[in-house]
Amino acid sequence: MIVPGKSMGSLDKAVELIRAGELVGLPTETVYGLGANAMDDQAVAKIYALKGRPIDHPLIVHVYSKDEVGYFSNQLPTFAHHLMGSLWPGPLTLILHKREGIARACTADLQTIAIRCPKHEVAQTLLKECKQVGIWGLAAPSANRFGRVSPTTAVHVQEEFGESLFVLDGGACEVGIESTIVDCTRGRPIVLRPGILTLEELSICAKVPVITERDLMESSSLVEQVDSQAPQASGTLDSHYAPRALVRLLTQAQIKQRLTHESTHSLKLGLWSQPLELLKNANFPIYWLEIPSTPKECAKVLFAQLRAFDGLGVDEIWVQSPKNSPEWAGINDRLLRAAHTGTEHR
Ligand code: TXA
Ligand code: MG
């Protein structure tokens, strides 16, 4: 059931459900989440069951503000304080050392915990209301079935889980791809999942250079500076964010070349690219939409676009590869995973 997220009646009902150990769909500025009381292991188990998510894939705990972080972790490096101070509320998740024994189910019993403070007004109000009744955080993965495309509208959430789930409608998500995850447990801040924030922005806010796992692979001196125990993020599986149609990431030249091939003409094709002269003369049906030219605009519509192509029943979705530059890292990451074939998620 989709309800208006800003109405106090809806929010009260959501809090009541969460207190009763039930699940609620909620908007954040990145993507919609499937929320439950992070301290209620049985409620958290329902998230895993509904998503079909393996129980060793930990969830993110959402908090109202940085004041609640101490409840979950009491070991924060200075750079984590800086990151929270500048980028929260916002699309940033921090991996921190966990306080002993807390939020077991939602952290897959790891020694670390992922915490994020979302900016969306509805999420903020819900978290504030929850805090007032002693619920310090909401475990909330993206509200999609495991391995599928993340939802950026309330209707997407309902498409995933049906009418029975209570979903707070907060409109279309502003960011559109999931939060940037920064591991703060290994002495240096390390990006585990790129999002809309660039390394440059993150480094300025952290007041130390923020590095990637690739940097670590490529530099032995960096490896020596970090704690070797690497937490794994489930979003780093090769195949994720997969629509039903086959996704191909292609250069403009490859698109042009393929469009001239006879074998393509029997396909129902979705094409997300810059305008192409060639399309005017195509003698077979193509659903074409222009890919936005800036990372922010592109991220905002990326998942909705993949879902829309699926809705049209296309066989293949061809996406013109964005630039391989740092500000496109989050988008390229999602596109590469969406395009990955040959694993159990397809
Ligand atoms: O933007 C977002 O982050 C959205 C919204 C709803 O907040 N949430 C989201 O959650 O993307 P989910 O469950 O789809 O992704 C959570 C990611 C997974 O890749 C998981 O492995 C990682 O966070 N994660 C959680 N706890 C972790 C930990 N202790 N160490 C390493 N990675 C962790
Ligand atoms: Mg997810």
Coordinates of C-alpha atoms and ligand atoms in Angstrom, one line a residue:
M1 CA 0.0 0.0 0.0
I2 CA 1.5 3.4 -1.0
V3 CA 0.8 6.2 1.4
P4 CA 1.8 9.9 1.3
G5 CA 5.1 10.0 3.2
K6 CA 4.7 13.5 4.6
S7 CA 1.4 12.9 6.3
M8 CA 1.7 12.6 10.0
G9 CA -0.9 9.8 10.0
S10 CA 1.2 7.8 7.6
L11 CA 4.4 8.4 9.6
D12 CA 2.6 7.3 12.9
K13 CA 1.4 4.2 11.2
A14 CA 4.9 3.5 9.9
V15 CA 6.4 3.8 13.4
E16 CA 3.7 1.6 14.8
L17 CA 4.5 -1.1 12.2
I18 CA 8.2 -0.8 13.0
R19 CA 7.6 -1.1 16.7
A20 CA 5.6 -4.2 16.0
G21 CA 8.5 -5.8 14.2
E22 CA 7.1 -5.2 10.7
L23 CA 8.7 -3.9 7.5
V24 CA 8.1 -0.5 5.9
G25 CA 9.2 0.9 2.5
L26 CA 10.8 4.3 2.9
P27 CA 12.2 7.0 0.6
T28 CA 15.8 8.2 0.9
E29 CA 17.6 10.6 -1.4
T30 CA 19.5 7.8 -3.0
V31 CA 17.1 4.9 -3.5
Y32 CA 14.0 3.5 -1.6
G33 CA 14.8 1.3 1.4
L34 CA 13.1 -1.7 3.1
G35 CA 13.2 -0.7 6.7
A36 CA 13.0 -2.5 10.1
N37 CA 14.1 -1.9 13.6
A38 CA 17.9 -2.5 13.4
M39 CA 17.9 -4.0 17.0
D40 CA 15.1 -6.4 16.4
D41 CA 16.7 -9.5 14.9
Q42 CA 13.4 -11.1 14.0
A43 CA 12.2 -8.0 12.1
V44 CA 15.6 -7.9 10.3
A45 CA 15.2 -11.6 9.4
K46 CA 12.0 -10.6 7.6
I47 CA 14.0 -8.2 5.4
Y48 CA 16.4 -11.0 4.4
A49 CA 13.4 -13.3 3.7
L50 CA 11.4 -10.8 1.6
K51 CA 14.4 -9.7 -0.4
G52 CA 15.7 -13.2 -0.9
R53 CA 19.0 -11.9 0.3
P54 CA 21.7 -14.3 1.7
I55 CA 22.0 -13.7 5.5
D56 CA 25.8 -13.1 5.3
H57 CA 25.2 -9.9 3.4
P58 CA 25.0 -7.2 6.1
L59 CA 22.6 -4.3 6.0
I60 CA 23.0 -0.5 6.5
V61 CA 21.7 1.0 9.7
H62 CA 20.1 4.4 9.1
V63 CA 20.2 7.0 11.9
Y64 CA 18.6 10.3 12.5
S65 CA 21.9 12.2 13.1
K66 CA 25.5 11.6 14.1
D67 CA 24.4 11.7 17.8
E68 CA 23.0 8.2 17.4
V69 CA 26.3 6.7 16.1
G70 CA 27.7 6.2 19.6
Y71 CA 25.0 3.7 20.3
F72 CA 26.4 1.4 17.6
S73 CA 30.1 2.2 17.5
N74 CA 32.5 3.8 20.0
Q75 CA 35.6 3.7 17.9
L76 CA 35.6 6.4 15.3
P77 CA 38.7 7.6 13.6
T78 CA 39.1 11.4 13.2
F79 CA 38.5 11.2 9.5
A80 CA 35.1 9.5 10.1
H81 CA 34.1 12.4 12.3
H82 CA 35.1 14.8 9.6
L83 CA 33.2 12.9 6.9
M84 CA 30.0 12.8 9.1
G85 CA 30.4 16.5 10.0
S86 CA 30.5 17.6 6.3
L87 CA 28.5 15.0 4.4
W88 CA 25.7 13.9 6.8
P89 CA 22.8 13.9 6.3
G90 CA 23.6 12.7 2.8
P91 CA 24.4 9.9 0.4
L92 CA 27.4 8.5 2.4
T93 CA 27.6 5.2 4.4
L94 CA 30.5 4.6 6.9
I95 CA 31.8 1.2 7.9
L96 CA 32.8 1.4 11.6
H97 CA 33.9 -0.9 14.3
K98 CA 30.8 -2.2 16.0
R99 CA 30.0 -2.2 19.7
E100 CA 30.1 -5.8 21.0
G101 CA 26.9 -7.8 20.5
I102 CA 24.8 -5.0 19.0
A103 CA 22.5 -5.4 15.9
R104 CA 23.6 -8.9 15.3
A105 CA 21.3 -10.0 12.5
C106 CA 21.6 -6.8 10.5
T107 CA 25.4 -6.9 10.6
A108 CA 25.6 -10.6 9.7
D109 CA 27.4 -11.0 13.0
L110 CA 30.4 -9.1 11.8
Q111 CA 32.6 -6.9 14.0
T112 CA 31.8 -3.9 11.8
I113 CA 28.6 -2.0 11.1
A114 CA 27.5 0.2 8.1
I115 CA 25.8 3.4 9.2
R116 CA 24.2 6.2 7.2
C117 CA 22.2 9.3 7.9
P118 CA 19.9 10.0 5.0
K119 CA 18.9 13.5 4.0
H120 CA 15.4 12.8 2.6
E121 CA 12.8 14.7 4.6
V122 CA 10.5 11.7 5.0
A123 CA 13.4 9.5 6.2
Q124 CA 14.5 12.1 8.6
T125 CA 11.1 12.5 10.1
L126 CA 10.6 8.8 10.4
L127 CA 14.0 8.3 12.0
K128 CA 13.3 11.1 14.5
E129 CA 9.9 9.6 15.4
C130 CA 11.5 6.2 15.8
K131 CA 14.2 7.7 18.1
Q132 CA 11.5 9.1 20.3
V133 CA 10.2 5.7 20.9
G134 CA 13.6 4.2 21.6
I135 CA 14.4 2.8 18.2
W136 CA 17.9 4.1 17.5
G137 CA 18.3 3.0 13.9
L138 CA 16.5 1.4 11.0
A139 CA 18.2 -1.4 9.0
A140 CA 17.3 -0.7 5.4
P141 CA 18.7 -2.3 2.3
S142 CA 17.5 -1.1 -1.1
A143 CA 13.9 -2.2 -1.5
N144 CA 14.4 -4.6 -4.4
R145 CA 14.7 -8.3 -4.6
F146 CA 18.3 -9.5 -4.3
G147 CA 20.4 -8.8 -7.4
R148 CA 17.7 -6.6 -9.1
V149 CA 17.5 -3.0 -10.0
S150 CA 17.1 -0.6 -7.0
P151 CA 13.9 1.3 -6.7
T152 CA 13.7 5.1 -7.0
T153 CA 10.0 5.6 -6.7
A154 CA 7.3 4.2 -4.4
V155 CA 5.7 2.4 -7.4
H156 CA 9.0 0.6 -8.0
V157 CA 8.9 -0.7 -4.5
Q158 CA 5.4 -2.0 -4.9
E159 CA 6.3 -3.6 -8.2
E160 CA 9.0 -5.6 -6.2
F161 CA 6.9 -6.6 -3.2
G162 CA 3.3 -6.1 -3.9
E163 CA 0.3 -4.3 -2.3
S164 CA 0.8 -5.7 1.2
L165 CA 4.0 -3.7 2.0
F166 CA 3.4 -0.3 3.6
V167 CA 5.4 2.2 1.5
L168 CA 5.9 5.8 2.4
D169 CA 5.8 7.8 -0.8
G170 CA 8.5 10.5 -0.9
G171 CA 8.6 11.1 -4.7
A172 CA 11.3 10.2 -7.1
C173 CA 14.8 9.9 -5.4
E174 CA 17.0 12.9 -6.0
V175 CA 20.4 11.0 -6.3
G176 CA 19.1 7.8 -7.9
I177 CA 22.1 5.5 -7.1
E178 CA 23.0 4.1 -3.7
S179 CA 25.2 5.8 -1.2
T180 CA 28.9 5.8 -1.4
I181 CA 30.3 3.3 1.1
V182 CA 33.6 4.3 2.9
D183 CA 35.3 1.8 5.1
C184 CA 36.7 3.6 8.2
T185 CA 38.0 0.5 10.0
R186 CA 41.4 0.1 8.3
G187 CA 43.4 3.2 9.3
R188 CA 42.7 4.9 5.9
P189 CA 39.3 5.8 4.4
I190 CA 38.7 3.3 1.6
V191 CA 35.7 3.5 -0.8
L192 CA 34.0 0.1 -1.0
R193 CA 31.1 1.2 -3.2
P194 CA 31.3 4.4 -5.4
G195 CA 28.2 6.6 -5.4
I196 CA 27.6 10.2 -6.5
L197 CA 30.3 11.7 -4.2
T198 CA 33.7 12.0 -5.9
L199 CA 37.0 10.9 -4.4
E200 CA 38.1 14.5 -4.5
E201 CA 35.0 15.7 -2.5
L202 CA 35.4 12.8 0.0
S203 CA 39.1 13.6 0.5
I204 CA 38.4 17.3 1.1
C205 CA 35.7 16.4 3.7
A206 CA 37.8 13.7 5.3
K207 CA 40.8 16.0 5.5
V208 CA 43.0 13.0 4.4
P209 CA 43.2 11.3 1.0
V210 CA 40.3 8.8 0.5
I211 CA 41.5 5.8 -1.6
T212 CA 39.8 3.0 -3.5
E213 CA 40.3 -0.7 -3.4
R214 CA 41.9 -0.4 -6.8
D215 CA 44.5 2.0 -5.4
L216 CA 45.3 -0.6 -2.8
M217 CA 45.7 -3.3 -5.4
E218 CA 48.1 -1.1 -7.4
S219 CA 50.3 0.2 -4.6
S220 CA 52.2 -2.0 -2.2
S221 CA 53.1 1.0 0.0
L222 CA 49.4 1.7 0.5
V223 CA 48.8 -1.9 1.4
E224 CA 51.3 -1.6 4.2
Q225 CA 49.5 1.4 5.6
V226 CA 46.1 -0.3 6.0
D227 CA 44.8 -3.0 8.2
S228 CA 44.6 -6.1 5.9
Q229 CA 41.1 -7.3 7.0
A230 CA 38.9 -6.1 4.2
P231 CA 35.2 -6.0 4.8
Q232 CA 33.2 -7.2 1.8
A233 CA 30.2 -5.3 0.4
S234 CA 27.5 -7.4 -1.3
G235 CA 27.0 -4.7 -3.9
T236 CA 30.4 -5.6 -5.1
L237 CA 29.2 -8.9 -6.6
D238 CA 29.9 -8.9 -10.3
S239 CA 26.2 -9.1 -11.2
H240 CA 23.8 -6.8 -9.5
Y241 CA 21.3 -4.2 -10.4
A242 CA 20.2 -6.5 -13.3
P243 CA 17.1 -5.8 -15.3
R244 CA 15.4 -8.7 -17.1
A245 CA 16.7 -7.6 -20.5
L246 CA 20.3 -8.2 -21.4
V247 CA 22.3 -5.0 -20.9
R248 CA 25.2 -4.2 -23.3
L249 CA 27.6 -1.3 -22.6
L250 CA 28.8 0.0 -26.0
T251 CA 30.7 2.9 -27.5
Q252 CA 29.0 5.1 -30.0
A253 CA 30.9 3.5 -32.8
Q254 CA 29.9 0.0 -31.6
I255 CA 26.3 1.0 -31.5
K256 CA 26.4 2.4 -35.0
Q257 CA 28.1 -0.8 -36.3
R258 CA 25.7 -3.1 -34.6
L259 CA 22.7 -1.2 -35.8
T260 CA 23.7 -1.9 -39.4
H261 CA 23.8 -5.6 -38.8
E262 CA 20.8 -7.7 -40.0
S263 CA 20.8 -9.9 -36.9
T264 CA 19.9 -6.9 -34.8
H265 CA 16.8 -6.3 -36.7
S266 CA 14.8 -9.1 -35.1
L267 CA 15.5 -7.7 -31.7
K268 CA 13.2 -5.5 -29.6
L269 CA 15.8 -3.0 -28.6
G270 CA 16.0 -0.3 -25.9
L271 CA 18.8 2.2 -26.7
W272 CA 20.0 4.8 -24.2
S273 CA 22.5 6.9 -26.0
Q274 CA 23.3 10.4 -27.3
P275 CA 21.3 11.3 -30.4
L276 CA 22.3 9.2 -33.5
E277 CA 21.6 10.3 -37.1
L278 CA 21.4 6.6 -38.0
L279 CA 18.2 6.1 -36.0
K280 CA 16.1 8.1 -38.4
N281 CA 16.7 5.5 -41.1
A282 CA 16.4 2.4 -39.0
N283 CA 13.9 0.0 -40.5
F284 CA 13.1 -1.9 -37.3
P285 CA 11.7 -0.7 -34.0
I286 CA 14.0 0.9 -31.4
Y287 CA 13.0 2.4 -28.2
W288 CA 15.5 5.2 -27.9
L289 CA 16.0 7.7 -25.1
E290 CA 18.7 10.3 -24.8
I291 CA 21.3 9.6 -22.0
P292 CA 21.9 12.7 -19.9
S293 CA 25.2 14.3 -20.2
T294 CA 26.0 15.0 -16.6
P295 CA 26.7 12.4 -13.9
K296 CA 24.1 13.8 -11.5
E297 CA 21.3 13.8 -14.1
C298 CA 22.3 10.4 -15.3
A299 CA 22.4 8.8 -11.8
K300 CA 19.0 10.3 -11.1
V301 CA 17.2 8.4 -13.9
L302 CA 19.5 5.4 -14.4
F303 CA 17.5 2.7 -12.5
A304 CA 14.2 4.1 -13.6
Q305 CA 15.4 3.9 -17.2
L306 CA 16.4 0.3 -16.9
R307 CA 13.1 -0.5 -15.3
A308 CA 11.2 1.4 -18.0
F309 CA 13.0 -0.6 -20.8
D310 CA 12.0 -3.8 -19.0
G311 CA 8.4 -2.5 -18.8
L312 CA 8.5 -2.2 -22.6
G313 CA 9.5 -5.8 -22.9
V314 CA 12.7 -5.2 -24.8
D315 CA 15.1 -8.1 -25.4
E316 CA 18.3 -6.0 -25.0
I317 CA 19.2 -2.7 -23.6
W318 CA 22.2 -1.0 -25.2
V319 CA 23.7 1.8 -23.2
Q320 CA 26.3 4.2 -24.6
S321 CA 29.2 3.9 -22.1
P322 CA 29.8 7.1 -20.2
K323 CA 33.2 8.6 -19.8
N324 CA 35.7 6.7 -17.7
S325 CA 36.3 9.7 -15.3
P326 CA 36.1 9.9 -11.5
E327 CA 32.7 11.7 -11.4
W328 CA 31.1 8.9 -13.5
A329 CA 32.5 6.1 -11.2
G330 CA 29.3 5.4 -9.4
I331 CA 27.3 5.2 -12.7
N332 CA 29.9 3.1 -14.5
D333 CA 30.0 0.7 -11.5
R334 CA 26.2 0.2 -11.6
L335 CA 26.2 -0.1 -15.4
L336 CA 29.0 -2.7 -15.4
R337 CA 27.2 -4.8 -12.9
A338 CA 23.9 -4.5 -14.8
A339 CA 25.7 -5.6 -17.9
H340 CA 27.5 -8.5 -16.3
T341 CA 26.2 -11.8 -17.5
G342 CA 26.6 -15.5 -16.7
T343 CA 26.0 -15.5 -12.9
E344 CA 23.1 -16.9 -10.9
H345 CA 21.3 -13.5 -10.8
R346 CA 20.5 -13.4 -14.4
Ligands
TXA1 O1 21.8 4.4 -0.5 C1 21.9 3.3 0.1 O2 22.9 3.0 0.7 C2 20.6 2.5 0.2 C3 19.5 3.3 0.9 C4 18.3 2.5 1.1 O3 20.0 3.8 2.1 N1 20.8 1.2 0.8 C5 21.5 0.2 0.3 O4 21.6 -0.9 1.0 O5 22.1 0.3 -0.8 P1 22.0 -2.3 0.4 O6 21.7 -3.3 1.5 O7 21.4 -2.6 -0.9 O8 23.5 -2.2 0.3 C6 24.3 -2.2 1.5 C7 25.7 -2.5 1.2 C8 26.0 -3.9 0.8 O9 26.9 -3.8 -0.3 C9 26.6 -4.5 2.0 O10 27.5 -5.5 1.7 C10 27.4 -3.3 2.6 O11 26.5 -2.2 2.4 N2 27.7 -3.4 4.0 C11 26.8 -3.4 5.0 N3 27.5 -3.7 6.2 C12 28.8 -3.8 5.9 C13 30.0 -4.0 6.6 N4 29.9 -4.2 7.9 N5 31.1 -4.1 6.0 C14 31.1 -4.0 4.6 N6 30.1 -3.7 3.8 C15 28.9 -3.7 4.5
MG2 MG 21.0 -3.1 -2.8

